[in-house]
Amino acid sequence: MSERPSVIEFRNVWHSYDGEHFVLEDISFSVGPGEMTVILGGSGSGKSTILRLTLGLIRPDDGEIFIHGQEITSMTEQELLAIRRKIGIVFQSGALFDSLSVYENVAYRLREEGWPEERIEEEVRRQLAFIDFKGDVHALPGELSGGMRRAVAIARAMVGGPEILLFDEPTAGLDPPTARALCELAAKYRDLQGVSSIFVTHRMDDVRFLSSVLYTRDAAGDVLALHRDDETFSLINTRFLILRNRRIYFSGTEEQLRRSEDPYVREFIGALEEMEEQEVFEELRLE
């Protein structure tokens, strides 16, 4: 557990979809302010279920879930709405509204919450600037590349300044350079804005990047990227979980993950790397 006050905390959480066959068993972990937890696991291991539990979309069979110290499992739907305003989520597909422009997609939640138009415009342009969007704000999602659609989805998730950001396999199906650009955005929100996040992925490239870069600002306010070989690099705000057989099998830093001699961890990482190599091969073949 983090020594700092937790923004997200799972305490001994159990969850099933039928009351008998559990998807998650005795899950405990926490995410502190400005921390990122990267969740890995095979298909059906419960990664997305953790995100849905965090949002209060489903309730556990047993255990407690805290958001900013508030226990949410017994909250009413009305009470949960206030909690969800603190949370942004980025889905695997981006899930933008196809009939709305980039601007209207990003502004959507603010309009629902009744923000004045002047503030909406200021906030939308601020978030689009943060993701370095240089296209036409009146373009429809279908006119954007896959990577840019997901970047806009991140901007939409972050309008209004939520303190928590959930990523549900945001790099799935993207080519390596585009996936890296998405990871850069996730890391920048983590480091520059102090956003607490859960990042679900099956890509080892995501793991390597998110654990090897730390963003900061110089005296002039310009963004600097510190890497593992920089003397001032110290990344203690990202941890990794591997789910197996409904439980947390591994919890630790990227270095502990990389150096683990556990047979399953080694096999699991090897399988992910092999899958990535196959994806790259298929992309090259199709070109």
Short mmCIF file of N, CA and C in Angstrom, two decimals, residues 135-231:
data_model
loop_
_atom_site.label_atom_id
_atom_site.label_comp_id
_atom_site.label_asym_id
_atom_site.label_seq_id
_atom_site.Cartn_x
_atom_site.Cartn_y
_atom_site.Cartn_z
N GLY A 135 -5.49 19.79 -35.48
CA GLY A 135 -6.42 19.64 -36.59
C GLY A 135 -7.61 20.58 -36.47
N ASP A 136 -8.62 20.31 -37.27
CA ASP A 136 -9.84 21.10 -37.30
C ASP A 136 -10.76 20.65 -36.18
N VAL A 137 -11.07 21.53 -35.26
CA VAL A 137 -11.93 21.17 -34.12
C VAL A 137 -13.35 20.85 -34.57
N HIS A 138 -13.69 21.22 -35.80
CA HIS A 138 -15.03 20.94 -36.32
C HIS A 138 -15.08 19.63 -37.10
N ALA A 139 -13.94 18.93 -37.19
CA ALA A 139 -13.90 17.65 -37.90
C ALA A 139 -14.66 16.58 -37.12
N LEU A 140 -15.22 15.61 -37.84
CA LEU A 140 -15.89 14.49 -37.22
C LEU A 140 -14.87 13.41 -36.88
N PRO A 141 -15.14 12.56 -35.90
CA PRO A 141 -14.19 11.51 -35.52
C PRO A 141 -13.76 10.63 -36.69
N GLY A 142 -14.67 10.37 -37.63
CA GLY A 142 -14.34 9.53 -38.77
C GLY A 142 -13.27 10.12 -39.67
N GLU A 143 -13.00 11.41 -39.54
CA GLU A 143 -11.98 12.06 -40.34
C GLU A 143 -10.60 12.02 -39.69
N LEU A 144 -10.52 11.48 -38.47
CA LEU A 144 -9.26 11.43 -37.73
C LEU A 144 -8.61 10.06 -37.84
N SER A 145 -7.30 10.02 -37.62
CA SER A 145 -6.61 8.73 -37.53
C SER A 145 -7.03 8.03 -36.24
N GLY A 146 -6.78 6.72 -36.17
CA GLY A 146 -7.14 5.98 -34.97
C GLY A 146 -6.47 6.52 -33.73
N GLY A 147 -5.19 6.86 -33.86
CA GLY A 147 -4.46 7.39 -32.71
C GLY A 147 -4.99 8.73 -32.26
N MET A 148 -5.33 9.60 -33.22
CA MET A 148 -5.84 10.91 -32.85
C MET A 148 -7.23 10.81 -32.24
N ARG A 149 -8.04 9.85 -32.70
CA ARG A 149 -9.35 9.65 -32.08
C ARG A 149 -9.19 9.33 -30.60
N ARG A 150 -8.22 8.48 -30.28
CA ARG A 150 -8.03 8.11 -28.87
C ARG A 150 -7.42 9.25 -28.08
N ALA A 151 -6.58 10.06 -28.72
CA ALA A 151 -6.04 11.24 -28.04
C ALA A 151 -7.17 12.21 -27.70
N VAL A 152 -8.09 12.39 -28.64
CA VAL A 152 -9.25 13.26 -28.37
C VAL A 152 -10.11 12.66 -27.25
N ALA A 153 -10.19 11.32 -27.22
CA ALA A 153 -10.94 10.66 -26.15
C ALA A 153 -10.31 10.95 -24.79
N ILE A 154 -8.97 11.04 -24.74
CA ILE A 154 -8.29 11.39 -23.49
C ILE A 154 -8.63 12.82 -23.10
N ALA A 155 -8.61 13.73 -24.08
CA ALA A 155 -8.97 15.13 -23.80
C ALA A 155 -10.40 15.20 -23.28
N ARG A 156 -11.31 14.43 -23.89
CA ARG A 156 -12.70 14.43 -23.43
C ARG A 156 -12.80 13.90 -22.00
N ALA A 157 -12.00 12.88 -21.68
CA ALA A 157 -12.03 12.31 -20.34
C ALA A 157 -11.51 13.28 -19.29
N MET A 158 -10.62 14.20 -19.71
CA MET A 158 -9.95 15.08 -18.76
C MET A 158 -10.60 16.45 -18.62
N VAL A 159 -11.61 16.77 -19.41
CA VAL A 159 -12.25 18.09 -19.25
C VAL A 159 -12.86 18.19 -17.86
N GLY A 160 -12.76 19.38 -17.30
CA GLY A 160 -13.30 19.59 -15.96
C GLY A 160 -12.33 19.21 -14.86
N GLY A 161 -11.17 18.66 -15.25
CA GLY A 161 -10.12 18.37 -14.28
C GLY A 161 -10.36 17.23 -13.33
N PRO A 162 -10.84 16.06 -13.81
CA PRO A 162 -10.96 14.92 -12.89
C PRO A 162 -9.60 14.52 -12.35
N GLU A 163 -9.59 14.00 -11.14
CA GLU A 163 -8.33 13.64 -10.49
C GLU A 163 -7.94 12.20 -10.74
N ILE A 164 -8.82 11.45 -11.41
CA ILE A 164 -8.57 10.03 -11.69
C ILE A 164 -8.82 9.78 -13.17
N LEU A 165 -7.94 9.01 -13.80
CA LEU A 165 -8.08 8.67 -15.21
C LEU A 165 -7.92 7.16 -15.36
N LEU A 166 -8.91 6.52 -15.97
CA LEU A 166 -8.90 5.07 -16.19
C LEU A 166 -8.70 4.79 -17.67
N PHE A 167 -7.76 3.91 -17.98
CA PHE A 167 -7.47 3.54 -19.36
C PHE A 167 -7.79 2.06 -19.56
N ASP A 168 -8.71 1.77 -20.47
CA ASP A 168 -9.07 0.38 -20.77
C ASP A 168 -8.44 -0.03 -22.10
N GLU A 169 -7.21 -0.54 -22.03
CA GLU A 169 -6.44 -0.96 -23.21
C GLU A 169 -6.45 0.10 -24.31
N PRO A 170 -6.02 1.32 -24.04
CA PRO A 170 -6.12 2.40 -25.02
C PRO A 170 -5.23 2.23 -26.24
N THR A 171 -4.19 1.37 -26.14
CA THR A 171 -3.26 1.21 -27.27
C THR A 171 -3.57 -0.01 -28.12
N ALA A 172 -4.60 -0.77 -27.77
CA ALA A 172 -4.92 -1.99 -28.52
C ALA A 172 -5.22 -1.66 -29.98
N GLY A 173 -4.59 -2.39 -30.87
CA GLY A 173 -4.84 -2.22 -32.30
C GLY A 173 -4.10 -1.07 -32.95
N LEU A 174 -3.28 -0.34 -32.19
CA LEU A 174 -2.54 0.78 -32.76
C LEU A 174 -1.13 0.35 -33.13
N ASP A 175 -0.56 1.01 -34.15
CA ASP A 175 0.83 0.73 -34.51
C ASP A 175 1.74 1.27 -33.40
N PRO A 176 2.98 0.75 -33.28
CA PRO A 176 3.86 1.14 -32.17
C PRO A 176 4.07 2.64 -32.00
N PRO A 177 4.33 3.43 -33.05
CA PRO A 177 4.52 4.87 -32.83
C PRO A 177 3.28 5.57 -32.26
N THR A 178 2.10 5.17 -32.76
CA THR A 178 0.87 5.78 -32.27
C THR A 178 0.59 5.35 -30.83
N ALA A 179 0.85 4.07 -30.53
CA ALA A 179 0.66 3.59 -29.16
C ALA A 179 1.58 4.33 -28.21
N ARG A 180 2.81 4.59 -28.65
CA ARG A 180 3.76 5.32 -27.80
C ARG A 180 3.26 6.74 -27.54
N ALA A 181 2.70 7.38 -28.57
CA ALA A 181 2.18 8.74 -28.40
C ALA A 181 1.05 8.76 -27.36
N LEU A 182 0.22 7.71 -27.35
CA LEU A 182 -0.85 7.63 -26.34
C LEU A 182 -0.27 7.46 -24.94
N CYS A 183 0.79 6.64 -24.84
CA CYS A 183 1.44 6.44 -23.54
C CYS A 183 2.09 7.73 -23.06
N GLU A 184 2.63 8.51 -23.99
CA GLU A 184 3.22 9.80 -23.63
C GLU A 184 2.16 10.69 -22.97
N LEU A 185 0.97 10.72 -23.55
CA LEU A 185 -0.09 11.54 -22.97
C LEU A 185 -0.46 11.05 -21.57
N ALA A 186 -0.58 9.73 -21.41
CA ALA A 186 -0.92 9.18 -20.10
C ALA A 186 0.14 9.56 -19.07
N ALA A 187 1.42 9.47 -19.46
CA ALA A 187 2.51 9.80 -18.54
C ALA A 187 2.54 11.30 -18.23
N LYS A 188 2.21 12.12 -19.20
CA LYS A 188 2.20 13.57 -18.97
C LYS A 188 1.09 13.96 -17.99
N TYR A 189 -0.08 13.36 -18.12
CA TYR A 189 -1.14 13.64 -17.15
C TYR A 189 -0.71 13.17 -15.76
N ARG A 190 -0.06 12.02 -15.70
CA ARG A 190 0.43 11.50 -14.42
C ARG A 190 1.44 12.45 -13.78
N ASP A 191 2.42 12.89 -14.56
CA ASP A 191 3.56 13.63 -14.01
C ASP A 191 3.34 15.14 -13.92
N LEU A 192 2.69 15.71 -14.93
CA LEU A 192 2.55 17.17 -14.98
C LEU A 192 1.30 17.67 -14.29
N GLN A 193 0.26 16.84 -14.26
CA GLN A 193 -0.99 17.28 -13.64
C GLN A 193 -1.34 16.49 -12.38
N GLY A 194 -0.49 15.53 -12.02
CA GLY A 194 -0.71 14.79 -10.79
C GLY A 194 -1.95 13.93 -10.78
N VAL A 195 -2.35 13.45 -11.97
CA VAL A 195 -3.55 12.62 -12.08
C VAL A 195 -3.23 11.19 -11.62
N SER A 196 -4.10 10.62 -10.82
CA SER A 196 -3.98 9.22 -10.43
C SER A 196 -4.65 8.37 -11.50
N SER A 197 -4.02 7.26 -11.89
CA SER A 197 -4.57 6.50 -13.01
C SER A 197 -4.39 5.00 -12.86
N ILE A 198 -5.30 4.28 -13.49
CA ILE A 198 -5.18 2.84 -13.68
C ILE A 198 -5.11 2.60 -15.18
N PHE A 199 -4.08 1.92 -15.62
CA PHE A 199 -3.81 1.73 -17.05
C PHE A 199 -3.82 0.23 -17.33
N VAL A 200 -4.88 -0.24 -17.98
CA VAL A 200 -5.00 -1.66 -18.33
C VAL A 200 -4.40 -1.87 -19.71
N THR A 201 -3.51 -2.83 -19.85
CA THR A 201 -2.87 -3.07 -21.14
C THR A 201 -2.42 -4.53 -21.25
N HIS A 202 -2.13 -4.94 -22.48
CA HIS A 202 -1.51 -6.25 -22.70
C HIS A 202 -0.20 -6.10 -23.48
N ARG A 203 0.28 -4.84 -23.59
CA ARG A 203 1.47 -4.58 -24.41
C ARG A 203 2.68 -4.30 -23.53
N MET A 204 3.74 -5.05 -23.74
CA MET A 204 4.98 -4.82 -23.00
C MET A 204 5.62 -3.50 -23.38
N ASP A 205 5.41 -3.04 -24.60
CA ASP A 205 5.95 -1.73 -24.99
C ASP A 205 5.36 -0.63 -24.11
N ASP A 206 4.08 -0.75 -23.77
CA ASP A 206 3.45 0.22 -22.87
C ASP A 206 4.15 0.18 -21.51
N VAL A 207 4.39 -1.03 -21.01
CA VAL A 207 5.04 -1.20 -19.71
C VAL A 207 6.41 -0.54 -19.72
N ARG A 208 7.19 -0.81 -20.77
CA ARG A 208 8.55 -0.27 -20.84
C ARG A 208 8.53 1.26 -20.87
N PHE A 209 7.64 1.82 -21.70
CA PHE A 209 7.64 3.28 -21.84
C PHE A 209 7.15 3.96 -20.56
N LEU A 210 6.04 3.50 -20.02
CA LEU A 210 5.45 4.16 -18.85
C LEU A 210 6.37 4.11 -17.64
N SER A 211 7.28 3.14 -17.62
CA SER A 211 8.19 3.02 -16.49
C SER A 211 9.56 3.61 -16.76
N SER A 212 9.75 4.21 -17.93
CA SER A 212 11.10 4.69 -18.27
C SER A 212 11.15 6.19 -18.57
N VAL A 213 10.04 6.90 -18.38
CA VAL A 213 10.04 8.33 -18.65
C VAL A 213 9.33 9.07 -17.52
N LEU A 214 9.86 10.23 -17.20
CA LEU A 214 9.27 11.09 -16.17
C LEU A 214 9.26 12.51 -16.73
N TYR A 215 8.07 13.10 -16.80
CA TYR A 215 7.94 14.45 -17.36
C TYR A 215 7.98 15.49 -16.25
N THR A 216 8.66 16.58 -16.54
CA THR A 216 8.74 17.69 -15.59
C THR A 216 8.82 18.99 -16.39
N ARG A 217 8.87 20.11 -15.71
CA ARG A 217 9.00 21.40 -16.39
C ARG A 217 10.25 22.11 -15.89
N ASP A 218 10.90 22.84 -16.81
CA ASP A 218 12.06 23.62 -16.42
C ASP A 218 11.61 24.97 -15.88
N ALA A 219 12.58 25.82 -15.55
CA ALA A 219 12.26 27.12 -14.95
C ALA A 219 11.41 27.99 -15.86
N ALA A 220 11.52 27.77 -17.18
CA ALA A 220 10.75 28.56 -18.14
C ALA A 220 9.36 27.98 -18.38
N GLY A 221 9.09 26.82 -17.78
CA GLY A 221 7.78 26.20 -17.95
C GLY A 221 7.70 25.22 -19.10
N ASP A 222 8.81 24.99 -19.79
CA ASP A 222 8.82 24.04 -20.89
C ASP A 222 8.88 22.60 -20.36
N VAL A 223 8.24 21.69 -21.09
CA VAL A 223 8.17 20.29 -20.67
C VAL A 223 9.50 19.59 -20.98
N LEU A 224 10.02 18.87 -19.98
CA LEU A 224 11.22 18.07 -20.15
C LEU A 224 10.88 16.61 -19.89
N ALA A 225 11.46 15.72 -20.68
CA ALA A 225 11.28 14.28 -20.48
C ALA A 225 12.58 13.71 -19.93
N LEU A 226 12.55 13.20 -18.71
CA LEU A 226 13.71 12.54 -18.12
C LEU A 226 13.61 11.05 -18.39
N HIS A 227 14.71 10.44 -18.77
CA HIS A 227 14.72 9.00 -19.07
C HIS A 227 15.59 8.25 -18.07
N ARG A 228 15.53 6.96 -18.13
CA ARG A 228 16.18 6.12 -17.13
C ARG A 228 17.66 6.41 -16.96
N ASP A 229 18.33 6.83 -18.03
CA ASP A 229 19.77 7.07 -17.93
C ASP A 229 20.11 8.48 -17.46
N ASP A 230 19.09 9.33 -17.20
CA ASP A 230 19.34 10.66 -16.66
C ASP A 230 19.65 10.55 -15.16
N GLU A 231 20.62 11.32 -14.70
CA GLU A 231 21.03 11.27 -13.29
C GLU A 231 19.89 11.66 -12.35
#
